[in-house]
XYZ file of C-alpha atoms in Angstrom:
691
model
C 0.000 0.000 0.000
C 1.497 3.329 -1.011
C 1.826 6.242 1.452
C 0.305 9.622 0.801
C 2.864 12.064 -0.718
C 2.204 14.877 1.752
C 2.933 12.598 4.683
C 6.341 11.795 3.227
C 7.381 15.486 2.934
C 6.488 16.281 6.512
C 8.451 13.373 7.747
C 11.572 14.591 5.906
C 11.255 18.094 7.406
C 11.015 16.741 10.916
C 14.020 14.632 10.291
C 16.104 17.664 9.160
C 15.000 19.741 12.167
C 15.929 17.058 14.580
C 19.195 16.614 12.817
C 20.072 20.361 13.217
C 19.042 20.383 16.808
C 21.188 17.396 17.400
C 24.161 19.135 15.716
C 23.714 22.297 17.826
C 23.576 20.259 20.935
C 26.702 18.446 19.962
C 28.401 21.829 19.318
C 27.388 23.212 22.677
C 28.647 20.107 24.258
C 31.938 20.509 22.430
C 32.187 24.166 23.473
C 31.489 23.289 27.045
C 34.234 20.749 26.844
C 36.606 23.386 25.393
C 35.984 25.902 28.184
C 38.030 23.824 30.509
C 40.963 23.927 28.076
C 40.925 27.733 27.156
C 42.586 30.794 28.914
C 42.128 34.571 28.006
C 44.471 37.424 29.161
C 44.342 41.142 28.145
C 46.526 44.145 29.105
C 46.485 47.870 28.339
C 49.981 48.781 27.114
C 49.287 52.389 26.117
C 49.049 54.572 28.109
C 51.231 53.175 30.867
C 50.108 53.076 34.444
C 50.908 56.426 36.122
C 51.591 58.199 32.840
C 51.021 61.956 32.536
C 49.362 62.831 29.270
C 49.085 66.279 27.735
C 45.918 65.582 25.850
C 44.656 67.315 22.781
C 40.933 66.395 23.239
C 41.672 62.632 22.808
C 43.713 59.773 24.253
C 44.844 56.702 22.285
C 44.446 53.386 24.184
C 46.263 50.260 22.939
C 45.409 46.755 24.189
C 47.139 43.424 23.820
C 45.307 40.101 24.326
C 46.296 36.467 24.428
C 43.917 33.437 24.230
C 45.213 29.905 24.735
C 43.124 26.891 23.763
C 40.433 25.949 21.277
C 39.155 29.491 20.683
C 42.442 31.379 20.528
C 41.318 33.220 17.417
C 37.942 34.272 18.680
C 38.066 37.392 20.892
C 34.645 38.696 20.119
C 34.808 42.204 21.641
C 36.611 44.600 24.051
C 34.711 47.174 26.031
C 36.612 50.080 27.613
C 35.751 51.688 30.928
C 36.975 54.968 32.413
C 36.255 55.275 36.095
C 33.899 52.270 35.629
C 31.920 54.093 32.982
C 31.837 52.526 29.528
C 33.315 54.790 26.901
C 33.131 52.417 23.896
C 34.099 49.150 22.211
C 37.130 48.109 20.289
C 37.352 45.805 17.286
C 38.040 42.079 17.224
C 41.609 42.116 15.872
C 44.406 40.723 17.968
C 45.940 44.220 18.476
C 43.255 46.576 19.522
C 43.268 50.422 19.611
C 40.592 52.620 20.983
C 40.447 56.425 20.689
C 38.936 58.029 23.734
C 37.585 61.375 22.645
C 36.338 64.412 24.499
C 39.007 64.090 27.175
C 39.321 66.857 29.714
C 42.166 67.335 32.201
C 41.936 65.111 35.265
C 42.993 61.827 36.878
C 41.374 58.689 35.406
C 41.289 54.885 35.922
C 41.070 52.907 32.653
C 40.278 49.206 32.255
C 39.210 46.911 29.428
C 36.683 44.022 29.424
C 37.152 41.365 26.697
C 34.834 38.463 25.615
C 36.002 35.404 23.689
C 33.994 32.647 21.973
C 32.529 31.411 18.673
C 30.584 33.910 16.611
C 26.807 33.402 16.807
C 27.383 31.011 19.626
C 26.317 31.644 23.160
C 28.832 33.716 25.164
C 32.009 31.872 25.841
C 34.200 33.441 28.527
C 35.456 37.020 29.515
C 38.533 38.721 31.030
C 39.323 42.149 32.542
C 42.618 44.026 32.096
C 44.537 45.334 35.078
C 43.463 48.963 35.680
C 45.711 51.795 34.431
C 45.706 55.186 36.133
C 46.605 58.229 34.052
C 46.885 61.961 34.734
C 45.513 63.982 31.843
C 46.723 67.534 31.690
C 46.172 70.392 29.334
C 48.584 70.648 26.361
C 52.004 72.243 27.199
C 52.064 75.230 24.897
C 55.280 77.252 24.826
C 55.869 80.471 22.947
C 59.106 80.725 20.991
C 60.682 83.431 18.897
C 59.900 83.002 15.221
C 62.922 82.050 13.069
C 62.352 85.064 10.820
C 62.306 87.540 13.713
C 64.286 90.760 13.161
C 67.243 91.672 15.435
C 66.093 92.165 19.011
C 66.744 95.876 19.253
C 64.766 99.082 19.255
C 64.894 102.816 18.857
C 62.750 104.879 21.239
C 59.638 106.145 19.500
C 59.767 103.576 16.678
C 57.275 100.669 16.725
C 58.663 97.235 17.452
C 57.019 94.092 15.965
C 58.209 90.760 17.379
C 56.843 87.538 15.749
C 56.388 84.523 18.048
C 55.040 80.997 17.520
C 53.041 78.869 19.982
C 54.243 75.236 19.968
C 52.992 72.177 21.805
C 55.209 69.599 23.431
C 55.640 67.947 20.053
C 56.778 71.260 18.481
C 53.575 71.519 16.513
C 52.257 75.071 15.913
C 49.124 75.752 17.952
C 46.496 78.030 16.435
C 44.063 80.014 18.525
C 46.335 80.266 21.564
C 45.996 83.452 23.592
C 49.409 84.797 24.509
C 49.768 87.481 27.139
C 52.876 89.666 27.169
C 54.363 92.585 29.018
C 57.360 94.900 28.578
C 59.534 96.200 31.397
C 62.508 98.557 31.425
C 65.670 96.851 32.617
C 67.147 100.067 34.003
C 63.897 101.506 35.243
C 65.263 102.834 38.524
C 67.629 105.297 36.846
C 66.428 108.779 35.893
C 65.519 109.444 32.298
C 67.097 112.025 30.055
C 64.594 114.709 29.094
C 61.973 112.038 28.802
C 58.600 111.233 30.305
C 56.746 109.022 27.813
C 56.472 105.279 28.507
C 56.157 102.153 26.379
C 52.797 101.974 24.611
C 51.325 99.553 25.345
C 53.464 97.986 28.015
C 51.270 94.845 28.176
C 48.641 93.172 25.965
C 47.302 89.862 24.608
C 47.691 88.379 21.135
C 46.042 85.281 19.604
C 47.956 82.955 17.290
C 46.707 82.548 13.734
C 46.165 79.324 11.802
C 49.924 78.879 11.594
C 50.394 79.331 15.312
C 51.984 82.803 14.843
C 51.319 86.034 16.665
C 52.858 89.499 16.175
C 53.559 91.464 19.340
C 53.584 95.214 18.699
C 54.464 98.162 20.924
C 56.128 101.575 20.694
C 59.059 101.976 23.127
C 59.096 105.119 25.208
C 62.060 107.446 25.373
C 63.959 105.480 28.011
C 66.975 104.208 26.115
C 67.983 101.235 28.260
C 67.126 97.608 27.426
C 63.625 96.155 27.560
C 62.571 92.726 28.769
C 59.657 91.195 26.856
C 57.928 88.321 28.689
C 55.423 86.152 26.753
C 53.172 83.617 28.484
C 50.514 81.111 27.461
C 47.869 79.960 29.915
C 49.516 76.698 30.907
C 53.099 77.147 29.755
C 55.690 75.591 32.001
C 57.989 78.591 31.462
C 57.418 81.938 29.746
C 59.409 83.228 26.817
C 61.785 85.966 27.972
C 63.407 88.203 25.391
C 65.840 91.083 25.880
C 65.417 93.916 23.418
C 68.646 95.849 23.169
C 68.195 99.573 23.401
C 70.524 102.178 21.934
C 72.496 102.373 25.187
C 73.421 98.699 25.052
C 74.149 98.755 21.315
C 76.500 101.707 21.486
C 80.045 100.887 20.476
C 81.731 104.262 20.883
C 81.150 107.864 21.873
C 83.305 110.775 20.810
C 83.305 114.507 20.380
C 81.696 115.373 17.068
C 84.403 117.984 16.498
C 87.146 115.385 16.835
C 89.045 117.544 19.330
C 91.213 115.924 21.970
C 90.826 118.802 24.417
C 88.124 121.409 24.965
C 89.293 124.980 25.370
C 86.383 127.213 26.318
C 85.863 130.748 27.559
C 84.759 130.974 31.200
C 81.298 132.168 32.248
C 79.938 131.317 28.788
C 77.530 128.504 27.962
C 79.229 126.576 25.175
C 77.537 123.767 23.191
C 79.385 120.446 23.291
C 78.241 117.911 20.687
C 78.839 114.170 20.970
C 78.431 111.438 18.364
C 77.321 107.931 19.388
C 77.892 105.004 17.014
C 77.547 101.237 17.112
C 80.289 98.680 16.579
C 79.957 99.218 12.817
C 80.515 102.959 13.264
C 76.917 103.683 12.320
C 74.945 106.367 14.200
C 72.691 105.209 17.022
C 69.561 107.216 17.770
C 67.856 107.499 21.130
C 70.772 106.648 23.419
C 71.202 108.448 26.724
C 74.545 110.033 27.569
C 75.413 110.720 31.211
C 77.786 113.622 31.835
C 80.007 114.628 34.741
C 82.658 117.285 35.300
C 85.581 116.851 37.678
C 86.195 118.776 39.790
C 82.555 119.648 40.208
C 83.252 123.310 40.956
C 84.967 123.744 37.587
C 81.637 124.463 35.933
C 78.153 123.176 35.199
C 76.635 120.882 32.570
C 73.442 118.871 32.103
C 73.587 115.529 33.945
C 72.330 113.665 30.883
C 71.366 114.253 27.267
C 69.488 112.237 24.672
C 70.937 111.290 21.296
C 68.891 112.463 18.328
C 67.975 110.669 15.145
C 71.285 111.614 13.555
C 73.274 109.969 16.341
C 74.384 113.238 17.926
C 73.611 114.889 21.240
C 74.476 118.363 22.479
C 75.128 119.537 26.022
C 75.993 123.003 27.270
C 79.072 123.486 29.417
C 79.678 126.648 31.417
C 83.056 126.940 33.088
C 83.842 129.020 36.116
C 86.896 131.228 36.433
C 88.353 128.561 38.718
C 87.888 125.845 36.121
C 91.435 126.088 34.816
C 91.867 122.317 34.463
C 89.002 119.817 34.482
C 87.913 116.553 32.871
C 84.537 116.130 31.194
C 83.345 112.509 31.191
C 80.562 111.294 28.911
C 79.307 107.689 29.142
C 76.482 105.926 27.389
C 74.046 105.052 30.153
C 74.469 101.580 31.585
C 77.342 100.862 29.206
C 80.419 101.544 31.292
C 82.753 100.486 28.518
C 81.546 103.239 26.200
C 82.918 106.468 27.656
C 85.040 109.387 26.575
C 87.122 111.513 28.938
C 87.994 114.921 27.529
C 90.325 117.402 29.241
C 88.741 120.824 29.579
C 90.595 124.104 29.858
C 89.274 127.615 30.048
C 90.837 130.212 27.824
C 91.512 132.559 30.705
C 93.043 130.311 33.341
C 94.805 127.864 31.022
C 96.027 130.237 28.311
C 95.773 133.954 29.008
C 96.994 133.841 32.617
C 100.042 131.554 32.160
C 100.932 133.289 28.891
C 100.946 136.633 30.700
C 103.029 135.136 33.521
C 105.571 133.955 30.951
C 105.630 137.078 28.804
C 105.642 139.782 31.480
C 109.249 139.212 32.652
C 110.394 138.531 29.078
C 108.914 141.803 27.838
C 110.400 143.663 30.801
C 113.805 142.132 30.201
C 113.734 142.721 26.429
C 112.929 146.414 26.887
C 115.322 146.901 29.815
C 118.283 145.241 28.086
C 119.499 148.408 26.280
C 119.118 150.387 29.496
C 121.664 148.148 31.196
C 124.368 149.357 28.811
C 123.005 152.887 28.634
C 123.290 153.151 32.431
C 126.943 152.124 32.333
C 127.766 154.502 29.469
C 125.906 157.433 31.030
C 127.594 156.868 34.387
C 130.960 156.739 32.631
C 130.260 160.004 30.803
C 128.997 161.580 34.012
C 132.207 160.584 35.772
C 134.198 161.871 32.851
C 132.465 165.226 33.048
C 133.114 165.379 36.791
C 136.801 164.863 36.083
C 137.063 168.151 34.210
C 137.180 166.883 30.679
C 137.473 169.713 28.216
C 135.714 172.900 29.305
C 133.080 171.114 31.478
C 134.824 171.339 34.837
C 134.436 172.288 38.431
C 138.162 172.994 38.652
C 139.054 169.613 40.069
C 142.706 168.562 39.918
C 144.725 165.748 41.382
C 148.106 166.594 42.901
C 150.986 164.190 42.234
C 154.735 164.168 42.761
C 155.081 165.278 39.172
C 152.604 168.112 39.364
C 148.894 168.644 39.243
C 146.886 166.534 36.800
C 143.290 167.144 35.749
C 140.766 164.428 35.948
C 140.875 164.028 32.217
C 144.632 163.618 32.101
C 145.638 167.236 31.312
C 148.374 168.753 33.502
C 148.513 172.225 34.832
C 150.955 173.237 32.146
C 148.257 172.791 29.535
C 149.497 169.589 27.969
C 147.063 167.825 25.746
C 144.643 165.579 27.516
C 144.648 161.859 26.888
C 143.012 161.166 23.563
C 142.027 157.556 24.308
C 140.517 156.084 27.432
C 139.184 152.675 28.270
C 136.494 151.954 30.788
C 134.807 148.920 32.222
C 131.582 149.039 34.183
C 129.275 146.497 35.667
C 125.877 146.691 37.211
C 123.417 144.544 39.087
C 119.727 145.277 38.754
C 117.248 143.868 41.262
C 113.731 144.123 39.892
C 110.468 143.080 41.452
C 106.921 143.130 40.235
C 104.035 142.450 42.583
C 101.107 140.335 41.446
C 99.783 136.839 41.968
C 99.355 136.230 38.235
C 102.182 138.144 36.576
C 104.528 139.029 39.442
C 108.207 138.172 39.364
C 111.599 138.740 40.948
C 114.449 139.391 38.530
C 118.177 139.733 38.964
C 120.158 141.135 36.037
C 123.937 141.349 35.862
C 125.528 143.442 33.140
C 129.087 144.163 32.074
C 130.139 146.870 29.630
C 133.605 147.513 28.225
C 134.176 150.618 26.148
C 136.770 152.778 24.544
C 136.415 156.415 23.584
C 138.509 158.951 21.761
C 138.650 162.663 22.458
C 138.455 163.984 18.916
C 138.787 167.508 20.217
C 138.462 169.058 23.648
C 134.697 169.396 23.299
C 133.893 166.088 21.568
C 134.257 162.491 22.671
C 133.367 159.524 20.480
C 133.224 155.989 21.807
C 132.074 152.444 21.376
C 131.118 149.819 23.899
C 130.327 146.140 24.000
C 128.481 144.429 26.752
C 126.636 141.401 27.916
C 124.073 140.516 30.510
C 122.663 137.574 32.334
C 119.350 137.530 34.132
C 117.438 135.115 36.314
C 113.734 135.519 37.005
C 111.334 133.681 39.288
C 107.812 134.475 38.127
C 104.257 133.600 39.052
C 102.867 130.091 38.520
C 106.318 128.568 38.977
C 107.784 130.159 35.849
C 111.584 130.298 35.889
C 113.352 132.364 33.257
C 117.018 132.591 32.300
C 118.190 135.256 29.871
C 121.499 136.160 28.309
C 122.261 138.902 25.852
C 124.928 140.753 23.916
C 124.781 144.299 22.631
C 126.968 147.023 21.240
C 126.739 150.787 21.452
C 128.122 153.827 19.737
C 128.120 156.941 21.847
C 129.241 160.552 21.761
C 129.423 163.495 24.115
C 129.629 167.091 22.969
C 130.317 170.135 25.144
C 129.046 173.162 23.233
C 129.927 175.481 26.132
C 131.797 175.236 29.365
C 128.567 174.475 31.198
C 126.421 172.600 28.697
C 126.659 169.061 27.393
C 124.837 166.827 24.953
C 125.310 163.058 24.816
C 123.875 160.405 22.550
C 124.069 156.623 22.350
C 122.802 154.050 19.882
C 122.481 150.435 21.017
C 121.805 147.264 19.030
C 121.641 143.779 20.503
C 119.654 140.702 21.303
C 118.718 138.316 24.098
C 118.090 134.600 24.407
C 115.434 133.395 26.841
C 115.099 129.912 28.296
C 111.957 129.233 30.270
C 110.500 126.388 32.273
C 107.325 126.012 34.266
C 105.435 123.156 35.959
C 102.401 121.633 34.254
C 100.853 118.166 34.005
C 103.119 116.984 36.803
C 106.250 117.735 34.799
C 108.352 120.657 33.601
C 107.547 122.374 30.320
C 110.426 124.119 28.582
C 110.600 126.809 25.936
C 113.106 129.105 24.274
C 112.732 132.353 22.398
C 114.859 135.267 21.212
C 114.513 139.002 21.027
C 116.381 141.697 19.158
C 116.368 145.382 19.972
C 117.354 148.798 18.726
C 117.583 151.690 21.160
C 118.450 155.381 21.188
C 119.378 157.576 24.150
C 119.705 161.371 24.079
C 120.631 163.529 27.065
C 121.320 167.241 27.476
C 122.206 169.222 30.578
C 123.533 172.514 31.844
C 125.827 172.873 34.816
C 125.862 175.661 37.363
C 129.119 175.494 39.330
C 130.520 177.335 42.287
C 134.023 176.033 42.917
C 133.606 172.511 44.391
C 129.809 172.388 44.124
C 127.957 171.803 40.885
C 124.226 171.710 40.122
C 123.207 170.218 36.801
C 119.627 170.043 35.509
C 119.193 167.671 32.566
C 116.675 166.169 30.187
C 116.909 162.663 28.741
C 114.931 160.799 26.084
C 115.186 157.089 25.336
C 113.431 154.964 22.751
C 113.565 151.164 22.594
C 112.080 148.866 19.981
C 112.310 145.105 20.493
C 111.070 142.217 18.394
C 110.154 139.047 20.266
C 110.096 135.703 18.445
C 107.345 133.096 18.928
C 107.527 130.885 21.991
C 106.576 127.210 21.899
C 106.582 125.071 25.005
C 107.880 121.526 24.803
C 106.640 118.600 26.854
C 104.056 115.859 26.680
C 101.299 117.971 28.189
C 98.053 119.387 26.877
C 98.755 122.628 28.749
C 101.791 123.418 26.588
C 101.404 126.873 25.054
C 102.204 128.477 21.754
C 102.670 132.254 21.987
C 102.887 134.435 18.917
C 105.679 136.819 18.005
C 105.230 140.467 18.838
C 106.893 143.839 18.572
C 107.518 146.013 21.641
C 108.057 149.736 21.902
C 108.934 151.961 24.833
C 109.603 155.685 24.906
C 110.831 157.416 28.040
C 111.211 161.109 28.782
C 112.967 162.025 32.009
C 113.770 165.385 33.509
C 115.876 165.816 36.610
C 118.762 167.507 38.337
C 121.917 166.398 40.066
C 124.129 168.054 42.628
C 127.690 167.023 43.393
C 130.608 168.251 45.444
C 134.291 167.514 45.162
C 136.445 166.598 48.144
C 140.214 166.556 47.724
C 142.093 164.144 49.981
C 145.498 162.490 50.052
C 143.986 159.417 48.452
C 142.469 161.401 45.618
C 139.419 163.431 44.802
C 136.027 162.121 45.886
C 132.903 163.497 44.230
C 129.604 162.325 45.708
C 126.509 163.191 43.682
C 122.785 163.000 44.236
C 120.205 163.159 41.458
C 116.433 163.046 41.305
C 114.469 162.714 38.098
C 110.871 162.488 37.020
C 110.090 159.939 34.343
C 107.206 159.731 31.921
C 107.016 156.420 30.087
C 104.833 155.002 27.337
C 104.961 151.325 26.428
C 103.135 149.549 23.627
C 103.158 146.154 21.989
C 101.517 144.566 19.013
C 98.687 142.138 19.623
C 99.848 138.968 21.340
C 98.016 135.691 20.873
C 98.397 132.341 22.557
C 96.823 128.931 22.278
C 97.273 125.408 23.543
C 99.452 123.343 21.260
C 97.035 120.420 21.651
C 93.944 122.180 20.319
C 91.587 125.026 20.846
C 91.173 128.636 19.830
C 93.712 131.421 19.753
C 93.316 133.775 22.702
C 94.532 137.371 22.985
C 96.995 137.920 25.814
C 96.697 141.117 27.797
C 99.767 142.333 29.644
C 99.324 144.506 32.678
C 99.637 148.214 32.079
C 102.891 149.775 33.206
C 103.245 152.888 35.319
C 103.400 155.912 33.075
C 104.827 158.282 35.645
C 107.331 157.632 38.397
C 110.545 158.993 39.885
C 114.125 157.822 40.185
C 116.630 158.708 42.880
C 120.296 158.240 42.100
C 123.372 158.360 44.270
C 126.837 158.114 42.765
C 130.377 158.465 43.969
C 133.346 159.191 41.725
C 136.963 158.839 42.741
C 139.980 160.149 40.892
C 143.662 159.665 41.485
C 146.871 159.485 39.512
C 149.426 156.710 39.104
C 152.759 157.597 37.523
C 151.270 160.899 36.306
C 148.440 159.008 34.652
C 144.964 159.724 35.968
C 142.793 156.856 37.147
C 139.132 157.196 37.978
C 136.409 154.924 39.284
C 132.761 155.327 40.055
C 129.916 153.561 41.761
C 126.243 154.343 41.776
C 122.826 153.318 43.037
C 119.541 153.973 41.259
C 116.178 153.264 42.854
C 112.624 153.800 41.644
C 110.250 156.078 43.530
C 106.454 155.962 43.455
C 106.168 153.057 41.063
C 103.305 150.646 41.666
C 103.868 148.026 38.995
C 107.616 147.510 39.184
C 110.392 148.238 41.655
C 114.003 148.379 40.568
C 117.322 149.006 42.302
C 120.473 149.185 40.218
C 124.025 149.018 41.566
C 126.849 150.199 39.282
C 130.622 150.028 39.525
C 133.116 151.242 36.914
C 136.770 151.987 36.223
C 138.236 154.415 33.673
C 141.835 154.503 32.525
C 142.987 157.288 30.167
C 145.976 156.649 27.900
């Protein structure tokens, strides 16, 4: 009997269902058997336990897993927990990475939960990783100076733009970072030079662009010392500190714009002093501050500091006092002790005019007095000759000898011709003194004159004389002067009547002067020469009554001297150069003398006393002096001389005869009376031998 077809189909379906169920059961049984032979282990390797992470909104978590047994290739899933809160699942590969996003700073505990088994099968077995604790901190952003930044320097008043870059700990540029910055003056405590404005702004905030760059801009105030720029980000471990070098710090040298090595200035006058400030490349630096000081302080006044302009120059105004003869002006770039200039300062009055006058005053006096030394000897000789009864000018003086009576001029009582030739020698010592703290001096002059004259006829004597002198002078300011000179004279005496006389003398000569004075801690030396031409005219009339004679007289003298330039030698900035000059002196004197003859066994002695009134005019061409080192030429003013004064003269003549030949000698003393500028005393001694 055949079965129904539908019954056969149903039977086959039931058979397949039971077969599948049986297979599943067998599988489960196999899996259950495998559980006992399988082990699962997982571990978080990144980040490490205790690691500090500077997160950038996410943290990468890496996991390793190992499964031993039947299902070693079937880790179905890994779930990640942070502080026991699920944050997501990883994939099913052997090495698993999970990106934890939206991380904020804090301390967290991370663990992983893994499940292993057969896909589509009931859950197999699970494992948890050891927990990992991490400390998440904000990113470490640090500002750095951009590689293309300009030199870190500034000029007051000119905007500064400093580019900086914000980098993370991986040196990646960070956009959108707010950087705060501030500027401070390094030398803020020191006073400013003519300056009140400050840095603008001195603090601000700047945000980095898409490339992580920010440009910090400010305008430095007038303070010229360095600036410190400090840049911070919100969580930077250390700020960026930059030093901007101001003009003071960049200065390489300071010098006088004029290039002078010494300043020579008039006292009591405000004089501009200009300095130039340059860098190490000798280029002008603008905006620097120059501090000034003057030593000694009482030498004058100057601004304590000045500011350098855009052209690299700065001008101060120095006003010296009369006492500021020698000073040092120091100029230093502020805060830069190695950039200074020390300039000696001298005032034209105390350093030039005063010492030049101290040097020249005794030289001028000596140059004009030099002819007078020989004139005095000649005039005293002629005076003695007249006293001896030469020619018709006599007070009837004779000298008695064993061979008869002989006149003072060599004529005997019998009327024999007088000696035609006579030789004389005379010397004098002049002690001169001038009072004055600036141009005073003490001078000692020694002169010697040797002459010969010829009686052409009884009323006329012609003669010639040669002489020399030496002088030593101690003058103000330590000046010491030595002089020596030679001169020659032609002279004549004419007796137009028995009571009248006229004498004349012409003198030509020159002097050498050697000078030294202290300066700069040493002795400066100098030499100069003078030449002179001089004329002396004298006329008198004698009123005699036997042994007494009264003689009024009038005398005129003119002296012209040329003085060569004087240059001091010595390594000293105070060494002077004094120009050449021409000197002139004219003297008119009127006076009277009285003498009396005394005849003794030793000879005839004739003392005489004379008083004269002198009117004198002295002139010189303009004299200029300057420091050899530098500076202007300054006129030198010599003190005015007394125009009117008196002279008192005492002389003593002695006449005798040896072997019927007359011999005469004389001595004299001249002294000034009523002279305020110069005192002089002259001692003379002479001897005359007729032949």
